[in-house]
């Protein structure tokens, strides 16, 4: 599947490059017909060379065949408007473009007929202007098809929002200049055609096809149109036949709020949603690129076919939990209950946001730290000094936390909250939190020594650590969105930090931390703490000096 995706993308790249250079060549008509012809010489030197010919026609074949294959593959034709437009344009372009291709490239290849701009523009502008009008519409449609593809391919890339205005300008200006170039060249050709004998001489020099050759070209064009029609009808017939077969065995997909959709076996979960008109996020249009369609499988996980390589990669990229699958890639063979994880209106920028950013419950270690007696110390200082000391303190503890693998979360007053084990789990998180505590105390000790002259007495820390379940996610508003955790574990960790005052200790950790970190703290005093608004007590160990912690 990854190979198919790459093939498709590679083919699209080649076609986009061809179209872009073709437009640039047309735009040279704004300079003069001669400039267009010079540009064409370079254009043909590139695209009529053997390797480029192979690349171009392979791209056309791959793009066309895969489009038909995807039409067969998708179980429902219900889709967002942009996707429908992309499909419709893609399917309409081959029959619309064939006359131009046969009249230029195929005529050159079969009968040696040259297709300089003077001949092509003469034909489209003067001889058969309705063909010229149709060709104008076709190039606009082809460009639109390409732009929709590029936009929906790139729009969840982080840089895209910044680049979009520039890309939009190029998307608008390039075809505009190309069409203006064509119009200017049309006028120039019309003026030249006034000269007696110019048209005949130009057509002779270009070896324009004679009537017999023209009839042969018409037959070639018709042959292509027939083949295309047969392929299209064949795909639609195959879809119909498959549908009859698949409807005989349907599966039930249950959504939150107990809505049940009966869909034929072979539908993806996303197709089942679309089939039933259930809004379901799908930023990339179901191509397995964006992860926004992902669902938590509540029932029936074991019966699902295993994820493909493509799906596995995308899920790994968002650190998805084991019960999460991509709705657009998963075809249930038995009944399944799912819960879409992202809102249908999810912004493209949220594609690849990890589950953590979206919010999830998980076990992790939470650390709270506070400077002892800092309020009193601050009372005798100038505001400038207070801010200076606090910023140096935050630098010391922040560095200790991030170096140990944690995430600094809140700096409030002289307090700090940090999270450990978001990605690595509670065992590693607990060990990291203890390592961070050690480094924080050392860092603050070094800072106290450095500022000894200003501080009067050394800075002292009180640290509380607890490990347990919490809801982790990006929370906040406006510019102040940050990763944080809420829940009982956070509440308890804050309480343990306060308890350091009661025990006149540097560190109070819950037994859960010692257990997860696999650390023997039995030589430190044990206590049971009550926590306000919480039933039961928390078993803790009181460590008078962090330096005394075993390094285990
Ligand atoms: S819709 Fe983009 S990965 Fe499923």
Coordinates of C-alpha atoms in Angstrom, one line a residue, residues 41-531:
X41 CA 12.2 24.3 -27.9
X42 CA 13.4 23.9 -24.3
X43 CA 10.2 22.4 -23.2
X44 CA 10.4 19.7 -26.0
X45 CA 14.0 19.1 -25.3
X46 CA 13.0 18.1 -21.9
X47 CA 9.7 16.3 -22.4
X48 CA 10.3 14.6 -25.7
X49 CA 13.6 13.1 -24.6
X50 CA 13.4 9.3 -24.1
X51 CA 13.5 9.3 -20.3
X52 CA 11.0 12.1 -19.9
X53 CA 8.7 10.5 -22.4
X54 CA 8.8 7.3 -20.4
X55 CA 8.3 9.3 -17.1
X56 CA 5.4 11.3 -18.5
X57 CA 3.4 8.5 -20.1
X58 CA 4.1 6.2 -17.1
X59 CA 2.7 9.0 -14.9
X60 CA -0.4 9.4 -17.1
X61 CA -1.0 5.6 -17.0
X62 CA -0.3 5.2 -13.3
X63 CA -2.5 8.2 -12.4
X64 CA -5.3 7.1 -14.6
X65 CA -5.3 3.4 -13.6
X66 CA -5.0 4.2 -9.9
X67 CA -7.9 6.7 -10.2
X68 CA -10.1 3.9 -11.6
X69 CA -8.8 1.5 -9.0
X70 CA -9.7 3.9 -6.2
X71 CA -13.1 4.4 -7.7
X72 CA -13.6 0.7 -7.5
X73 CA -12.1 0.4 -4.0
X74 CA -14.2 3.0 -2.3
X75 CA -17.5 1.5 -1.1
X76 CA -19.6 4.6 -1.0
X77 CA -19.6 7.6 -3.3
X78 CA -20.8 9.9 -0.5
X79 CA -17.9 12.2 0.2
X80 CA -17.1 15.8 1.0
X81 CA -17.7 18.3 -1.8
X82 CA -14.0 18.9 -2.3
X83 CA -13.3 15.3 -2.8
X84 CA -16.3 14.9 -5.1
X85 CA -15.0 17.8 -7.2
X86 CA -11.5 16.3 -7.3
X87 CA -12.9 13.0 -8.5
X88 CA -15.3 14.5 -11.1
X89 CA -12.6 16.7 -12.6
X90 CA -10.1 13.8 -12.6
X91 CA -12.6 11.5 -14.5
X92 CA -13.6 14.3 -16.9
X93 CA -10.1 15.3 -17.9
X94 CA -9.0 12.3 -20.0
X95 CA -11.8 12.6 -22.6
X96 CA -11.5 16.4 -22.6
X97 CA -7.7 16.3 -23.1
X98 CA -7.5 13.6 -25.7
X99 CA -8.1 15.8 -28.7
X100 CA -5.3 18.1 -27.8
X101 CA -2.8 15.3 -27.1
X102 CA -3.7 13.4 -30.2
X103 CA -3.5 16.5 -32.4
X104 CA 0.0 17.4 -31.1
X105 CA 2.1 14.7 -29.5
X106 CA 0.5 11.7 -31.3
X107 CA 0.4 13.5 -34.7
X108 CA 4.1 14.3 -34.3
X109 CA 5.0 10.8 -33.2
X110 CA 2.9 9.0 -35.9
X111 CA 3.2 11.4 -38.9
X112 CA 6.0 13.7 -38.1
X113 CA 3.7 16.7 -37.9
X114 CA 5.3 19.5 -35.9
X115 CA 3.2 21.4 -33.4
X116 CA 4.8 24.8 -33.1
X117 CA 2.8 27.5 -31.3
X118 CA 2.1 29.2 -34.6
X119 CA 0.2 26.2 -35.9
X120 CA -1.6 25.3 -32.6
X121 CA -2.6 28.8 -31.9
X122 CA -3.6 29.3 -35.6
X123 CA -5.9 26.3 -35.2
X124 CA -7.3 27.2 -31.8
X125 CA -7.6 30.9 -32.3
X126 CA -8.6 31.3 -36.0
X127 CA -9.6 27.9 -37.5
X128 CA -11.7 26.3 -34.8
X129 CA -12.2 29.0 -32.1
X130 CA -14.7 26.7 -30.3
X131 CA -11.9 24.2 -29.8
X132 CA -9.8 27.1 -28.4
X133 CA -12.6 27.9 -25.9
X134 CA -12.9 24.3 -24.9
X135 CA -9.1 23.9 -24.5
X136 CA -9.1 27.0 -22.3
X137 CA -11.7 25.4 -20.1
X138 CA -9.8 22.2 -20.0
X139 CA -6.6 23.7 -18.9
X140 CA -8.4 25.6 -16.1
X141 CA -10.1 22.3 -15.0
X142 CA -6.8 20.4 -15.1
X143 CA -5.1 23.1 -13.0
X144 CA -8.0 23.1 -10.6
X145 CA -7.8 19.4 -10.2
X146 CA -4.0 19.7 -9.5
X147 CA -4.5 22.5 -7.0
X148 CA -7.2 20.7 -5.1
X149 CA -4.9 17.7 -4.9
X150 CA -1.9 19.7 -3.7
X151 CA -4.0 21.6 -1.2
X152 CA -5.5 18.5 0.4
X153 CA -2.2 16.7 0.3
X154 CA -0.3 19.5 2.1
X155 CA -2.8 21.2 4.2
X156 CA -2.0 19.4 7.5
X157 CA 1.7 20.1 7.2
X158 CA 2.7 22.5 9.9
X159 CA 4.4 25.0 7.5
X160 CA 1.4 25.0 5.1
X161 CA -0.5 27.8 6.8
X162 CA 2.4 30.2 6.3
X163 CA 3.1 29.1 2.8
X164 CA -0.6 29.0 1.7
X165 CA -0.9 32.7 0.6
X166 CA 2.2 32.4 -1.6
X167 CA 1.1 29.1 -3.1
X168 CA -2.4 30.6 -3.7
X169 CA -0.8 33.5 -5.5
X170 CA 1.1 31.1 -7.7
X171 CA -2.0 29.0 -8.3
X172 CA -3.9 32.0 -9.4
X173 CA -1.3 33.9 -11.4
X174 CA 0.3 31.0 -13.3
X175 CA -2.8 30.0 -15.3
X176 CA -3.8 33.6 -15.7
X177 CA -0.5 34.5 -17.3
X178 CA -0.7 31.3 -19.4
X179 CA -4.2 32.2 -20.7
X180 CA -3.1 35.8 -21.3
X181 CA -0.1 34.5 -23.2
X182 CA -2.4 32.4 -25.3
X183 CA -4.6 35.4 -26.1
X184 CA -1.7 37.6 -26.9
X185 CA -0.2 34.9 -29.2
X186 CA -3.6 34.5 -30.8
X187 CA -3.7 38.2 -31.7
X188 CA -0.2 38.0 -33.1
X189 CA -1.0 35.0 -35.2
X190 CA -4.1 36.6 -36.5
X191 CA -2.0 39.7 -37.5
X192 CA 0.6 37.5 -39.2
X193 CA -2.2 35.5 -41.0
X194 CA -3.2 38.7 -42.8
X195 CA 0.0 38.5 -44.9
X196 CA -0.8 36.6 -48.1
X197 CA 0.6 33.0 -48.1
X198 CA 1.7 33.1 -44.4
X199 CA -0.8 30.5 -43.2
X200 CA -0.1 28.0 -46.1
X201 CA 3.7 28.4 -45.7
X202 CA 3.4 27.9 -41.9
X203 CA 1.2 24.8 -42.3
X204 CA 3.5 23.4 -44.9
X205 CA 6.6 24.0 -42.8
X206 CA 4.9 22.2 -39.9
X207 CA 4.0 19.2 -42.0
X208 CA 0.4 19.6 -40.8
X209 CA -1.5 16.2 -41.2
X210 CA -3.1 15.7 -44.6
X211 CA -6.8 14.6 -44.7
X212 CA -5.9 10.9 -44.6
X213 CA -3.6 11.4 -41.6
X214 CA -6.3 13.6 -39.9
X215 CA -8.8 10.8 -40.4
X216 CA -6.3 8.3 -38.8
X217 CA -5.9 10.7 -35.8
X218 CA -9.6 11.0 -35.4
X219 CA -9.8 7.2 -35.3
X220 CA -7.0 7.1 -32.7
X221 CA -8.9 9.6 -30.6
X222 CA -12.1 7.6 -30.9
X223 CA -10.3 4.4 -30.0
X224 CA -9.0 6.1 -26.8
X225 CA -12.5 7.4 -25.9
X226 CA -14.0 4.0 -26.4
X227 CA -11.4 2.3 -24.3
X228 CA -11.8 4.9 -21.5
X229 CA -15.6 4.5 -21.6
X230 CA -15.3 0.7 -21.4
X231 CA -12.9 0.9 -18.5
X232 CA -15.2 3.3 -16.7
X233 CA -18.3 1.3 -17.3
X234 CA -16.4 -1.8 -16.3
X235 CA -15.4 -0.3 -13.0
X236 CA -18.9 0.8 -12.2
X237 CA -20.3 -2.6 -13.1
X238 CA -17.6 -4.3 -10.9
X239 CA -18.7 -2.0 -8.1
X240 CA -22.3 -2.9 -8.6
X241 CA -21.5 -6.7 -8.6
X242 CA -19.4 -6.4 -5.5
X243 CA -22.1 -4.4 -3.7
X244 CA -24.6 -7.2 -4.4
X245 CA -22.2 -9.7 -2.9
X246 CA -21.2 -7.7 0.1
X247 CA -24.7 -6.6 1.0
X248 CA -25.5 -10.3 1.6
X249 CA -23.1 -10.1 4.6
X250 CA -23.3 -6.9 6.5
X251 CA -21.6 -5.7 9.8
X252 CA -23.0 -3.4 12.4
X253 CA -20.9 -0.4 13.4
X254 CA -22.1 1.1 16.7
X255 CA -21.2 4.7 17.5
X256 CA -21.5 6.7 20.7
X257 CA -25.1 7.5 21.6
X258 CA -25.8 3.9 20.5
X259 CA -26.4 4.8 16.9
X260 CA -26.0 1.6 14.8
X261 CA -25.1 1.5 11.2
X262 CA -25.5 -1.7 9.1
X263 CA -22.8 -1.6 6.4
X264 CA -21.8 -4.2 3.9
X265 CA -18.7 -6.2 4.8
X266 CA -15.8 -4.6 3.1
X267 CA -16.7 -1.0 4.0
X268 CA -14.2 0.9 6.1
X269 CA -15.5 2.4 9.3
X270 CA -15.2 5.8 7.7
X271 CA -17.2 4.6 4.7
X272 CA -19.8 3.3 7.1
X273 CA -20.0 6.8 8.8
X274 CA -20.3 8.5 5.4
X275 CA -22.8 6.0 4.2
X276 CA -25.0 6.7 7.2
X277 CA -24.4 10.5 7.0
X278 CA -22.5 10.5 10.4
X279 CA -20.1 13.4 10.5
X280 CA -16.6 12.0 10.8
X281 CA -13.3 13.8 10.7
X282 CA -11.2 12.9 7.6
X283 CA -8.8 15.7 6.7
X284 CA -7.0 13.8 4.0
X285 CA -10.1 12.4 2.5
X286 CA -9.6 8.8 3.7
X287 CA -6.2 8.4 2.2
X288 CA -4.5 7.2 5.4
X289 CA -2.3 10.3 5.7
X290 CA -3.7 12.5 8.4
X291 CA -4.9 10.3 11.3
X292 CA -7.9 12.6 12.0
X293 CA -10.4 9.8 11.4
X294 CA -9.0 7.7 14.2
X295 CA -11.4 5.8 16.5
X296 CA -11.2 4.1 19.8
X297 CA -12.5 0.5 19.3
X298 CA -14.6 -0.2 22.4
X299 CA -15.8 -3.7 21.3
X300 CA -14.6 -6.0 18.6
X301 CA -10.9 -5.0 18.5
X302 CA -9.7 -8.6 18.3
X303 CA -11.9 -9.4 15.4
X304 CA -10.5 -6.5 13.2
X305 CA -8.0 -7.3 10.5
X306 CA -4.5 -6.2 11.6
X307 CA -3.5 -2.7 10.6
X308 CA -1.6 -2.4 7.3
X309 CA 1.9 -0.9 7.3
X310 CA 0.5 2.5 6.3
X311 CA -1.9 2.5 9.2
X312 CA 0.7 1.3 11.7
X313 CA 3.0 4.1 10.7
X314 CA 0.3 6.8 11.1
X315 CA -0.8 5.4 14.4
X316 CA 2.7 5.3 15.7
X317 CA 3.2 8.9 14.6
X318 CA 0.4 10.0 16.9
X319 CA 1.4 7.7 19.7
X320 CA -2.0 6.1 19.5
X321 CA -3.1 3.6 22.2
X322 CA -3.4 0.0 21.2
X323 CA -7.2 0.2 20.9
X324 CA -7.1 3.0 18.4
X325 CA -7.5 2.4 14.7
X326 CA -7.8 4.6 11.6
X327 CA -11.4 4.5 10.5
X328 CA -10.5 5.0 6.8
X329 CA -8.2 2.0 6.8
X330 CA -10.1 -0.5 8.9
X331 CA -12.6 -2.8 7.3
X332 CA -14.5 -4.7 10.0
X333 CA -15.5 -8.2 9.3
X334 CA -17.6 -8.5 12.4
X335 CA -19.7 -6.1 14.4
X336 CA -17.7 -3.4 16.1
X337 CA -18.3 -0.5 18.5
X338 CA -16.2 2.6 18.0
X339 CA -15.8 6.1 19.3
X340 CA -14.4 8.7 16.9
X341 CA -11.6 10.6 18.8
X342 CA -11.6 13.9 17.0
X343 CA -14.4 16.3 16.3
X344 CA -15.7 16.2 12.7
X345 CA -14.7 19.8 12.4
X346 CA -11.1 19.2 13.4
X347 CA -8.7 21.8 11.9
X348 CA -6.1 20.4 9.4
X349 CA -3.4 21.7 11.8
X350 CA -4.6 19.1 14.3
X351 CA -3.7 16.3 12.0
X352 CA -0.9 14.3 13.7
X353 CA -1.7 15.9 17.0
X354 CA -0.9 13.1 19.4
X355 CA -3.6 11.6 21.6
X356 CA -1.8 13.4 24.4
X357 CA -2.5 16.7 22.9
X358 CA -6.1 15.7 22.3
X359 CA -6.5 14.5 25.9
X360 CA -6.2 11.0 27.4
X361 CA -6.1 9.3 30.7
X362 CA -2.8 7.7 31.6
X363 CA -0.4 6.9 34.5
X364 CA 2.4 9.3 35.0
X365 CA 4.5 10.9 37.8
X366 CA 3.7 14.5 38.9
X367 CA 6.2 16.6 40.7
X368 CA 5.5 19.8 42.7
X369 CA 8.3 22.0 44.1
X370 CA 8.3 25.2 46.0
X371 CA 10.9 27.5 47.4
X372 CA 10.8 27.5 51.2
X373 CA 10.6 30.9 52.9
X374 CA 10.9 32.8 49.6
X375 CA 8.0 35.2 50.5
X376 CA 9.8 36.4 53.5
X377 CA 13.0 36.8 51.5
X378 CA 11.2 38.7 48.8
X379 CA 9.8 41.2 51.2
X380 CA 13.2 42.7 51.8
X381 CA 14.2 42.9 48.1
X382 CA 13.6 45.3 45.3
X383 CA 11.2 44.0 42.6
X384 CA 14.0 43.8 40.2
X385 CA 16.0 41.5 42.5
X386 CA 13.0 39.3 43.1
X387 CA 12.4 38.8 39.4
X388 CA 16.1 38.2 38.8
X389 CA 16.4 35.5 41.6
X390 CA 13.1 33.8 40.5
X391 CA 14.2 33.7 36.9
X392 CA 17.5 32.1 37.9
X393 CA 15.7 29.7 40.1
X394 CA 13.3 28.7 37.3
X395 CA 16.2 28.3 35.0
X396 CA 17.9 25.9 37.4
X397 CA 14.8 23.8 38.2
X398 CA 13.6 23.9 34.6
X399 CA 16.9 22.6 33.3
X400 CA 16.9 19.9 35.9
X401 CA 13.4 18.8 34.9
X402 CA 13.9 18.7 31.2
X403 CA 17.3 17.1 31.4
X404 CA 15.7 14.3 33.4
X405 CA 13.1 13.8 30.7
X406 CA 10.2 15.7 32.2
X407 CA 7.9 18.5 31.0
X408 CA 7.8 21.7 33.0
X409 CA 4.2 22.6 33.3
X410 CA 3.4 25.5 35.5
X411 CA 5.5 28.2 37.1
X412 CA 3.3 29.9 39.6
X413 CA 4.9 32.3 42.2
X414 CA 7.9 30.3 43.3
X415 CA 6.2 27.0 42.6
X416 CA 6.8 24.5 39.8
X417 CA 4.7 21.6 38.5
X418 CA 6.3 19.0 36.2
X419 CA 5.1 15.9 34.5
X420 CA 7.2 12.7 33.8
X421 CA 6.5 9.6 31.8
X422 CA 3.9 11.0 29.4
X423 CA 5.4 9.0 26.6
X424 CA 7.5 6.5 28.5
X425 CA 5.0 5.4 31.2
X426 CA 4.9 5.5 35.0
X427 CA 8.0 3.4 35.8
X428 CA 10.4 5.5 33.8
X429 CA 8.4 8.6 34.8
X430 CA 8.9 7.9 38.5
X431 CA 12.6 7.3 38.1
X432 CA 12.9 10.5 36.0
X433 CA 11.0 12.5 38.6
X434 CA 13.4 11.3 41.4
X435 CA 16.4 12.1 39.2
X436 CA 14.9 15.5 38.5
X437 CA 14.4 16.1 42.3
X438 CA 18.1 15.3 42.9
X439 CA 19.2 17.6 40.1
X440 CA 16.8 20.4 41.2
X441 CA 18.2 20.4 44.7
X442 CA 21.8 20.4 43.4
X443 CA 21.0 23.2 40.9
X444 CA 19.3 25.3 43.6
X445 CA 22.3 24.6 45.9
X446 CA 24.7 25.9 43.2
X447 CA 22.5 29.0 42.7
X448 CA 22.5 29.7 46.4
X449 CA 26.3 29.5 46.5
X450 CA 26.5 31.8 43.5
X451 CA 24.1 34.4 45.0
X452 CA 25.2 33.9 48.6
X453 CA 26.1 37.6 49.0
X454 CA 22.5 38.7 48.0
X455 CA 20.4 36.0 49.5
X456 CA 21.3 36.1 53.2
X457 CA 20.3 32.4 53.6
X458 CA 20.5 29.6 51.1
X459 CA 17.4 28.8 48.9
X460 CA 15.7 25.6 50.0
X461 CA 13.3 23.4 48.1
X462 CA 10.3 21.4 49.2
X463 CA 9.4 18.7 46.6
X464 CA 6.4 16.3 46.5
X465 CA 6.1 13.5 43.9
X466 CA 3.2 11.1 43.3
X467 CA 2.5 8.6 40.5
X468 CA -0.9 7.7 39.4
X469 CA -3.6 8.2 36.7
X470 CA -4.4 11.6 35.4
X471 CA -6.0 13.2 32.4
X472 CA -3.3 14.7 30.2
X473 CA -3.9 17.1 27.4
X474 CA -3.3 20.5 25.9
X475 CA -5.5 22.9 27.8
X476 CA -5.9 26.6 28.0
X477 CA -7.2 29.4 25.9
X478 CA -5.9 31.7 23.2
X479 CA -2.1 31.9 23.2
X480 CA -1.9 30.2 26.6
X481 CA -2.4 26.6 25.5
X482 CA -0.1 24.1 27.2
X483 CA 0.3 20.5 28.0
X484 CA -0.9 19.8 31.5
X485 CA -2.5 17.2 33.7
X486 CA -5.6 17.2 35.9
X487 CA -7.0 14.8 38.4
X488 CA -6.4 13.2 41.8
X489 CA -2.7 12.4 41.2
X490 CA -2.0 16.1 40.6
X491 CA -3.9 17.0 43.7
X492 CA -2.0 14.5 45.8
X493 CA 1.4 15.5 44.5
X494 CA 0.6 19.1 45.5
X495 CA -0.4 17.9 49.0
X496 CA 2.9 16.0 49.3
X497 CA 4.9 19.1 48.5
X498 CA 3.1 21.0 51.2
X499 CA 3.8 18.1 53.6
X500 CA 7.5 18.8 53.2
X501 CA 7.0 21.9 55.5
X502 CA 5.3 19.8 58.2
X503 CA 8.2 17.3 58.2
X504 CA 10.9 19.8 57.6
X505 CA 12.1 17.6 54.7
X506 CA 13.3 18.3 51.2
X507 CA 11.2 15.5 49.6
X508 CA 8.0 13.6 50.3
X509 CA 7.1 10.8 47.8
X510 CA 4.2 8.4 47.8
X511 CA 4.9 4.7 48.0
X512 CA 3.5 4.5 44.5
X513 CA 6.6 6.4 43.3
X514 CA 9.0 4.0 45.0
X515 CA 7.1 1.0 43.7
X516 CA 7.1 2.2 40.1
X517 CA 10.7 3.3 40.3
X518 CA 11.5 -0.1 41.9
X519 CA 13.4 1.8 44.7
X520 CA 13.8 0.6 48.2
X521 CA 12.9 3.6 50.4
X522 CA 12.2 1.4 53.5
X523 CA 14.9 3.2 55.5
X524 CA 13.1 6.5 55.3
X525 CA 10.2 7.3 57.7
X526 CA 6.8 6.1 56.5
X527 CA 3.6 8.1 57.2
X528 CA 0.0 8.0 56.1
X529 CA -1.3 11.3 54.9
X530 CA -4.8 12.5 54.5
X531 CA -5.6 14.7 51.6

